[in-house]
Coordinates of N, CA, C and O in Angstrom, one line a residue:
M135 N -30.5 21.1 8.9 CA -31.9 21.4 7.6 C -31.6 19.6 7.2 O -32.5 18.8 7.7
Y136 N -30.2 19.3 7.6 CA -29.6 17.5 7.6 C -28.5 17.1 9.6 O -27.9 17.7 8.4
P137 N -29.2 17.7 10.5 CA -28.0 17.3 11.0 C -27.0 16.1 10.9 O -26.1 16.7 11.2
K138 N -28.0 15.0 11.3 CA -26.4 13.7 10.8 C -26.4 14.2 9.7 O -24.8 12.8 9.5
A139 N -26.2 14.3 8.5 CA -25.9 14.0 7.7 C -24.6 15.1 7.6 O -23.3 14.7 7.2
V140 N -24.8 16.6 8.3 CA -23.8 17.4 8.3 C -22.7 17.0 9.4 O -21.3 17.3 9.6
N141 N -23.4 15.9 9.8 CA -22.4 15.5 11.6 C -21.4 14.2 10.7 O -20.1 14.3 10.8
A142 N -22.2 13.6 10.0 CA -21.5 12.7 8.8 C -19.7 13.3 7.6 O -18.8 13.6 7.9
I143 N -20.1 14.8 7.6 CA -19.9 15.4 6.1 C -18.7 15.9 7.3 O -17.1 15.8 7.7
V144 N -19.4 16.3 8.4 CA -17.4 17.0 9.7 C -17.4 16.1 10.0 O -15.8 15.7 10.5
N145 N -17.8 14.7 10.7 CA -17.1 14.6 11.5 C -16.0 12.8 10.8 O -15.4 12.1 11.6
K146 N -16.7 11.9 9.7 CA -16.9 10.7 9.2 C -15.6 11.5 7.8 O -16.2 10.2 6.6
H147 N -15.8 12.3 7.1 CA -14.7 12.7 5.6 C -13.6 13.2 6.6 O -12.7 12.7 7.0
Y148 N -12.9 11.9 5.3 CA -11.2 11.8 5.9 C -10.6 12.2 4.0 O -10.3 11.6 3.4
A149 N -10.1 13.6 4.3 CA -9.7 13.5 2.5 C -10.6 13.8 2.4 O -11.9 14.8 2.2
D150 N -10.7 12.6 0.4 CA -11.8 12.6 -0.2 C -12.6 11.5 0.3 O -13.7 11.0 -0.9
D151 N -12.9 10.5 1.6 CA -13.4 9.8 1.1 C -14.0 10.1 2.3 O -14.3 11.2 3.7
F152 N -15.4 9.1 1.7 CA -16.2 8.8 3.7 C -16.8 7.9 3.8 O -17.1 6.8 3.8
V153 N -16.5 7.9 5.2 CA -16.6 6.8 5.7 C -17.2 6.3 7.5 O -17.2 7.1 7.6
R154 N -18.1 5.5 7.1 CA -19.4 5.2 7.9 C -19.9 3.7 7.7 O -20.3 3.1 6.7
S155 N -20.1 3.6 9.2 CA -20.9 1.9 9.5 C -22.3 2.4 10.3 O -22.6 3.3 10.0
F156 N -23.2 1.8 8.7 CA -24.7 1.7 9.8 C -25.0 0.5 10.3 O -25.2 -1.3 9.5
S157 N -25.8 0.7 10.8 CA -26.8 -0.5 11.6 C -28.1 -1.3 10.6 O -28.3 -2.3 10.8
S158 N -28.3 -0.5 9.4 CA -29.4 -0.7 8.9 C -29.2 -0.3 7.4 O -28.9 0.7 7.1
E159 N -29.8 -1.1 6.3 CA -30.0 -0.3 5.3 C -30.4 0.8 5.1 O -30.1 1.6 4.5
D160 N -31.7 0.6 5.3 CA -31.8 2.5 5.6 C -31.7 3.9 5.9 O -31.9 4.1 5.1
D161 N -30.8 3.2 6.8 CA -30.2 4.3 7.8 C -29.3 4.4 6.6 O -29.3 5.7 6.9
A162 N -28.4 3.4 6.6 CA -27.7 4.0 5.4 C -27.8 4.7 4.2 O -27.4 5.4 3.7
L163 N -28.9 4.4 3.8 CA -29.8 4.9 2.2 C -29.9 6.9 2.0 O -29.8 7.2 2.3
R164 N -30.9 6.7 3.4 CA -31.0 7.6 4.0 C -29.7 9.5 4.1 O -30.1 10.1 3.3
L165 N -28.8 8.8 5.1 CA -27.7 9.2 5.4 C -27.0 9.5 4.0 O -26.8 11.0 4.0
C166 N -27.0 9.3 2.7 CA -26.0 8.6 2.4 C -25.8 9.8 1.4 O -26.1 10.5 0.6
K167 N -27.8 9.5 0.7 CA -28.5 10.0 0.1 C -28.0 11.9 0.4 O -27.9 12.5 -0.5
E168 N -29.3 11.9 1.8 CA -28.1 13.4 2.0 C -27.2 13.7 2.6 O -27.1 15.2 1.1
V169 N -25.6 13.3 2.1 CA -25.1 14.0 2.6 C -24.5 13.9 0.8 O -23.4 14.6 0.4
V170 N -24.8 13.0 0.3 CA -24.6 13.6 -1.7 C -24.9 14.7 -1.8 O -24.3 15.9 -3.1
E171 N -26.6 14.5 -1.1 CA -27.2 16.1 -1.5 C -26.8 17.3 -1.1 O -26.2 18.9 -1.4
I172 N -26.1 17.4 -0.1 CA -25.6 18.2 0.2 C -24.2 18.5 -0.2 O -24.0 19.7 -0.5
H173 N -24.0 17.9 -0.9 CA -22.0 18.1 -1.0 C -22.3 17.9 -2.9 O -22.3 19.9 -3.6
A174 N -23.4 17.9 -3.6 CA -23.9 18.3 -4.6 C -24.7 19.7 -4.7 O -24.1 20.5 -6.0
K175 N -25.7 20.2 -3.5 CA -25.5 21.7 -3.8 C -24.5 22.1 -3.6 O -24.2 23.7 -4.1
A176 N -23.1 22.1 -3.3 CA -21.7 22.9 -3.0 C -20.8 22.1 -4.6 O -20.6 22.6 -4.2
G177 N -21.5 21.8 -5.6 CA -20.8 21.8 -6.5 C -19.7 20.4 -6.5 O -18.9 20.0 -7.5
F178 N -19.9 19.3 -5.5 CA -19.1 18.1 -5.8 C -20.1 17.0 -5.8 O -21.4 16.7 -5.4
E179 N -19.3 16.7 -6.8 CA -20.5 15.1 -6.9 C -19.4 13.6 -6.0 O -18.2 13.3 -6.4
L180 N -20.5 13.7 -4.9 CA -20.3 11.7 -4.6 C -20.3 10.3 -5.7 O -21.0 10.6 -5.7
R181 N -19.4 10.1 -5.5 CA -18.9 9.1 -6.7 C -18.9 7.5 -5.7 O -17.6 7.8 -4.9
G182 N -19.2 6.4 -6.4 CA -17.7 5.0 -6.0 C -18.4 5.2 -4.5 O -17.2 4.5 -3.8
F183 N -19.6 4.3 -5.0 CA -19.8 4.1 -3.0 C -19.2 2.9 -3.1 O -19.6 2.3 -3.9
V184 N -19.5 2.5 -2.0 CA -18.6 0.4 -1.7 C -19.7 0.6 -0.8 O -19.1 0.9 0.8
S185 N -19.7 -0.8 -0.7 CA -20.7 -1.5 1.0 C -20.9 -3.2 0.7 O -20.2 -3.3 -0.5
N186 N -21.3 -3.5 1.9 CA -21.2 -5.2 2.0 C -22.2 -5.3 1.5 O -22.8 -6.7 1.5
C187 N -23.3 -4.3 1.1 CA -24.7 -4.9 1.1 C -24.8 -4.3 -0.4 O -24.6 -2.8 -1.0
E188 N -25.4 -5.1 -1.4 CA -25.1 -4.9 -3.1 C -26.7 -4.6 -3.4 O -26.1 -3.2 -3.8
N189 N -27.6 -4.7 -2.8 CA -29.0 -3.1 -2.9 C -28.3 -1.7 -2.8 O -28.4 -0.5 -3.5
L190 N -27.6 -1.6 -1.4 CA -27.1 -0.2 -1.4 C -26.4 0.2 -2.3 O -26.8 1.3 -2.8
E191 N -25.5 -0.5 -2.6 CA -24.2 0.1 -3.3 C -24.3 0.2 -5.5 O -24.8 1.3 -5.5
A192 N -25.6 -0.3 -5.5 CA -26.8 -0.2 -6.7 C -27.4 1.4 -6.5 O -27.2 2.4 -7.7
D193 N -27.8 1.3 -5.5 CA -28.7 2.9 -5.4 C -27.7 3.2 -4.7 O -28.4 5.2 -5.5
L194 N -27.1 3.9 -5.0 CA -25.6 4.5 -4.7 C -24.9 5.3 -5.3 O -24.3 6.4 -5.9
N195 N -25.0 4.4 -6.1 CA -24.1 4.5 -7.6 C -24.8 4.9 -8.5 O -25.0 3.3 -8.9
P196 N -24.9 6.4 -8.9 CA -26.6 5.6 -10.4 C -25.8 5.5 -11.2 O -26.5 4.9 -12.8
T197 N -24.0 5.2 -11.8 CA -23.5 5.0 -13.2 C -23.2 3.3 -12.8 O -22.5 3.7 -11.4
D198 N -22.7 3.0 -14.0 CA -22.0 1.5 -13.3 C -20.5 2.0 -13.0 O -19.7 2.5 -13.8
L199 N -20.4 0.8 -12.1 CA -18.4 1.1 -11.9 C -17.5 0.6 -12.2 O -16.8 1.1 -12.4
E200 N -17.8 0.0 -13.5 CA -17.5 -0.8 -14.1 C -16.3 0.5 -14.8 O -15.5 0.7 -15.2
K201 N -17.3 1.2 -15.3 CA -16.9 2.4 -16.2 C -16.1 3.5 -15.6 O -15.3 3.3 -15.5
L202 N -16.5 3.7 -14.3 CA -15.5 4.5 -13.4 C -14.7 4.3 -12.6 O -13.1 4.8 -12.5
N203 N -14.4 2.7 -12.4 CA -13.0 1.8 -13.1 C -12.2 1.5 -14.5 O -11.5 0.2 -14.1
Q204 N -12.2 1.8 -15.6 CA -11.7 1.2 -16.4 C -10.0 1.6 -16.7 O -9.9 0.2 -16.9
I205 N -10.2 2.3 -15.4 CA -8.0 2.4 -16.1 C -7.8 2.4 -14.2 O -8.2 3.0 -13.4
S206 N -7.0 2.1 -14.1 CA -6.6 0.5 -12.9 C -5.3 0.7 -12.5 O -4.7 0.2 -13.4
M207 N -4.2 1.7 -12.1 CA -2.9 1.3 -12.0 C -2.8 0.4 -11.3 O -1.8 0.0 -11.0
E208 N -3.4 0.1 -10.1 CA -3.4 -1.0 -8.9 C -3.5 -2.1 -9.2 O -4.8 -2.2 -10.0
K209 N -2.8 -3.4 -8.6 CA -3.7 -5.1 -8.3 C -5.2 -4.8 -8.6 O -5.6 -4.3 -6.6
Q210 N -5.4 -5.4 -8.8 CA -7.3 -5.9 -8.5 C -7.2 -7.2 -7.5 O -6.6 -8.2 -7.5
S211 N -7.9 -7.0 -6.4 CA -7.7 -7.9 -5.3 C -8.9 -7.8 -4.9 O -10.5 -7.0 -5.7
T212 N -10.1 -8.5 -3.7 CA -11.2 -8.9 -2.9 C -11.3 -7.8 -2.4 O -12.4 -8.1 -1.1
A213 N -10.7 -7.1 -2.3 CA -10.7 -5.9 -1.3 C -10.4 -4.3 -2.3 O -10.1 -4.0 -2.9
D214 N -11.3 -3.9 -1.5 CA -12.0 -2.2 -1.9 C -10.5 -1.1 -1.4 O -10.6 -1.7 0.0
K215 N -9.8 -0.4 -1.8 CA -9.3 0.2 -0.3 C -10.3 2.1 -0.8 O -10.6 1.8 -1.2
I216 N -9.4 1.7 1.0 CA -10.5 2.9 1.4 C -9.3 3.7 2.7 O -8.4 3.0 2.6
L217 N -8.9 4.4 2.0 CA -8.7 6.0 3.2 C -7.3 4.8 2.9 O -6.4 4.9 4.6
G218 N -6.4 4.2 1.8 CA -5.4 4.0 1.9 C -5.2 2.1 2.8 O -3.7 1.2 1.9
M219 N -6.2 1.3 2.6 CA -6.2 0.8 3.8 C -6.7 -0.2 2.5 O -7.4 -0.2 1.8
F220 N -7.4 -1.4 3.0 CA -8.1 -2.7 2.4 C -8.8 -2.9 3.2 O -9.3 -3.2 3.8
W221 N -10.6 -3.0 2.2 CA -11.6 -3.6 2.5 C -12.0 -4.5 2.8 O -12.4 -4.0 1.4
N222 N -11.9 -6.1 3.4 CA -12.9 -6.4 2.5 C -14.3 -6.5 2.5 O -14.5 -7.0 3.5
K223 N -15.3 -6.7 2.0 CA -16.7 -6.3 1.5 C -17.1 -8.0 2.0 O -18.3 -6.9 3.2
Q224 N -16.6 -8.5 1.5 CA -17.4 -9.8 2.0 C -16.9 -10.1 3.3 O -18.5 -10.9 3.7
D225 N -16.0 -10.6 4.1 CA -15.7 -10.6 5.5 C -16.4 -9.2 6.0 O -15.8 -9.6 7.0
D226 N -16.1 -8.6 5.1 CA -15.9 -7.2 7.1 C -15.2 -7.6 7.5 O -15.7 -7.0 8.3
C227 N -14.0 -7.2 6.8 CA -12.3 -6.4 7.9 C -11.6 -5.9 6.5 O -11.5 -6.0 5.8
F228 N -11.1 -4.8 7.5 CA -9.7 -4.6 6.8 C -8.9 -5.2 6.9 O -8.0 -6.6 8.1
E229 N -7.7 -5.3 5.8 CA -7.1 -6.2 5.2 C -5.5 -4.7 5.6 O -5.5 -3.9 4.6
F230 N -4.1 -5.4 5.3 CA -3.1 -5.0 5.7 C -2.6 -4.9 4.6 O -2.2 -5.9 4.9
K231 N -1.8 -5.0 3.8 CA -0.6 -5.7 2.8 C 0.1 -4.2 2.9 O 0.7 -3.7 2.7
T232 N 1.0 -5.1 3.1 CA 2.5 -4.8 3.9 C 3.6 -5.0 2.6 O 3.9 -6.2 2.4
K233 N 4.6 -4.3 2.4 CA 5.6 -3.9 1.4 C 6.5 -3.8 1.8 O 7.1 -2.4 2.4
F234 N 8.2 -4.5 2.4 CA 9.6 -4.8 2.9 C 10.1 -3.9 2.1 O 11.4 -5.0 2.3
F235 N 10.2 -3.5 1.3 CA 11.7 -3.4 0.2 C 12.9 -2.7 0.7 O 12.8 -1.8 2.1
G236 N 13.5 -2.7 0.3 CA 15.2 -2.8 0.6 C 16.0 -3.0 2.3 O 16.2 -3.1 3.3
L237 N 14.6 -4.6 3.1 CA 14.8 -5.1 4.0 C 15.1 -6.1 4.1 O 15.4 -7.0 3.4
N238 N 17.1 -6.5 4.9 CA 17.1 -7.9 4.8 C 16.6 -9.4 4.5 O 15.8 -9.7 5.5
S239 N 17.1 -10.0 4.1 CA 16.2 -10.4 4.3 C 16.9 -11.8 5.2 O 15.1 -13.2 4.9
E240 N 17.1 -11.5 5.3 CA 17.5 -12.6 7.0 C 17.0 -11.8 8.1 O 16.0 -12.7 8.8
V241 N 16.4 -10.7 7.8 CA 15.3 -10.4 9.8 C 14.1 -10.4 8.5 O 12.9 -10.6 9.8
L242 N 14.2 -10.9 7.0 CA 12.1 -11.2 6.4 C 12.3 -12.6 7.3 O 10.9 -12.3 7.3
S243 N 13.3 -13.2 7.0 CA 13.2 -14.6 6.9 C 12.8 -14.7 8.9 O 12.1 -15.7 9.2
G244 N 12.6 -14.1 9.6 CA 13.2 -13.7 11.6 C 14.3 -14.4 11.5 O 14.3 -14.8 12.7
N245 N 15.8 -15.2 10.4 CA 17.2 -15.3 11.0 C 17.0 -14.7 12.1 O 18.6 -14.8 12.7
R246 N 17.3 -13.1 11.9 CA 17.3 -12.0 12.9 C 16.5 -10.7 13.1 O 16.2 -10.9 12.6
L247 N 17.4 -10.4 14.3 CA 16.3 -9.3 14.9 C 16.7 -8.3 14.2 O 18.4 -7.8 13.7
P248 N 15.9 -7.3 13.7 CA 16.0 -6.5 13.1 C 16.7 -5.5 13.6 O 16.0 -5.0 15.3
T249 N 17.6 -4.2 13.5 CA 17.9 -2.8 14.0 C 17.0 -1.8 14.2 O 15.8 -2.4 13.8
K250 N 17.1 -1.0 15.1 CA 16.3 -0.2 15.8 C 16.0 -0.1 14.6 O 14.7 0.8 14.3
R251 N 16.7 0.8 13.9 CA 16.5 1.6 12.5 C 15.4 0.5 10.9 O 13.9 1.0 10.9
E252 N 15.9 -0.7 11.5 CA 15.4 -1.6 10.9 C 13.9 -1.6 11.3 O 12.1 -1.9 9.9
M253 N 13.2 -1.8 12.7 CA 12.2 -1.4 13.0 C 11.5 -0.1 12.9 O 10.1 -0.6 12.3
L254 N 11.8 0.3 12.8 CA 10.9 1.5 12.4 C 10.8 2.0 10.9 O 9.8 2.5 11.1
K255 N 11.6 1.6 10.1 CA 11.5 1.2 8.8 C 10.0 0.5 8.3 O 9.2 0.8 8.0
I256 N 10.5 -0.7 8.8 CA 8.9 -1.6 9.4 C 7.0 -1.3 9.9 O 6.5 -1.7 9.2
A257 N 7.3 -0.7 11.0 CA 6.8 -0.1 12.0 C 6.1 1.1 10.7 O 5.6 0.7 10.8
M258 N 6.4 2.0 10.2 CA 5.9 3.5 9.6 C 6.2 3.1 7.9 O 5.5 3.6 7.0
S259 N 6.3 1.7 7.4 CA 5.6 1.3 6.1 C 4.3 1.1 6.2 O 3.7 0.3 4.9
V260 N 3.9 0.5 8.0 CA 2.6 0.2 7.4 C 1.1 2.3 7.2 O 1.6 2.2 8.3
F261 N 0.2 1.4 6.4 CA -1.0 2.5 6.6 C -2.0 2.3 7.8 O -2.4 2.0 6.8
D262 N -1.9 2.9 8.6 CA -3.2 2.8 9.8 C -3.5 4.2 10.7 O -3.8 4.5 11.0
P263 N -4.0 4.7 9.4 CA -5.3 5.5 9.3 C -6.0 5.8 10.9 O -6.1 6.8 11.2
F264 N -6.3 5.1 11.0 CA -7.0 4.5 12.2 C -6.6 4.1 13.1 O -7.1 4.6 14.4
G265 N -5.9 4.0 13.0 CA -4.5 3.2 14.5 C -5.7 2.0 15.0 O -5.2 1.8 16.2
L266 N -5.8 1.4 14.1 CA -6.7 -0.9 14.2 C -5.4 -1.4 14.4 O -5.4 -2.2 15.0
I267 N -4.8 -1.1 14.4 CA -3.2 -1.9 14.8 C -1.4 -1.1 15.0 O -0.8 -2.2 15.1
A268 N -2.1 -0.1 15.9 CA -1.1 0.3 16.5 C -0.4 -0.1 17.1 O 0.9 -0.5 17.4
D269 N -1.0 -1.0 17.8 CA -0.7 -1.6 19.4 C 0.4 -2.7 19.5 O 1.0 -3.0 19.7
F270 N -0.2 -3.7 18.1 CA 0.2 -4.9 17.7 C 1.1 -4.2 17.0 O 2.4 -4.9 16.8
L271 N 1.2 -2.8 15.8 CA 3.1 -2.7 15.1 C 4.8 -3.1 16.5 O 5.3 -2.9 16.8
L272 N 3.9 -2.1 17.7 CA 4.5 -1.2 18.8 C 5.0 -3.0 19.3 O 5.9 -2.4 20.3
L273 N 3.8 -3.6 19.7 CA 3.8 -4.6 21.1 C 4.9 -5.6 20.3 O 5.1 -7.1 21.4
S274 N 4.7 -6.0 18.9 CA 5.0 -7.5 18.9 C 7.1 -7.6 17.9 O 7.3 -6.2 19.0

C-alpha cells in the first residue's frame, strides 16, 4: 500500500523514535503522514514530531506541543532530544553533551593522562547510537 512508508518503519525506527531526513518538505509531509496512518491502523499514535521546518512541524503535530511537554524532568535547551542525542534543529546538527562523574579533576583539566580504566569510562559515557563520533572517541 505504502512501500516507502513501510520501508521507513522497518529501517528508520529506533525503539520508539522515527528518524529520517528529506530533501523536500512535500516528501517529508507525505511520507510522515503515511507512517502515521500505518501506525494508527495498528493502534499506535505517533506524536511529538520535531523538524527544522516550522510548517512541517505544525502539520504533523495536530495538538499543541506545549501541552505534550508540560512535564519535563530534563533541562530545557535549544536542542531536541532524539535517540538519546541532542539535535539542534536551528543549526541542523547533533550536539553531544557529556558529564564525566567520578573522574579525577586532573584528568578532566588535562594535567594528567587518564589510565586505561579512566579512558574507557570516558569513551563509554558518550551515547552515540549512529556511531557519528566513534572515530573521534577512539582516536582522540
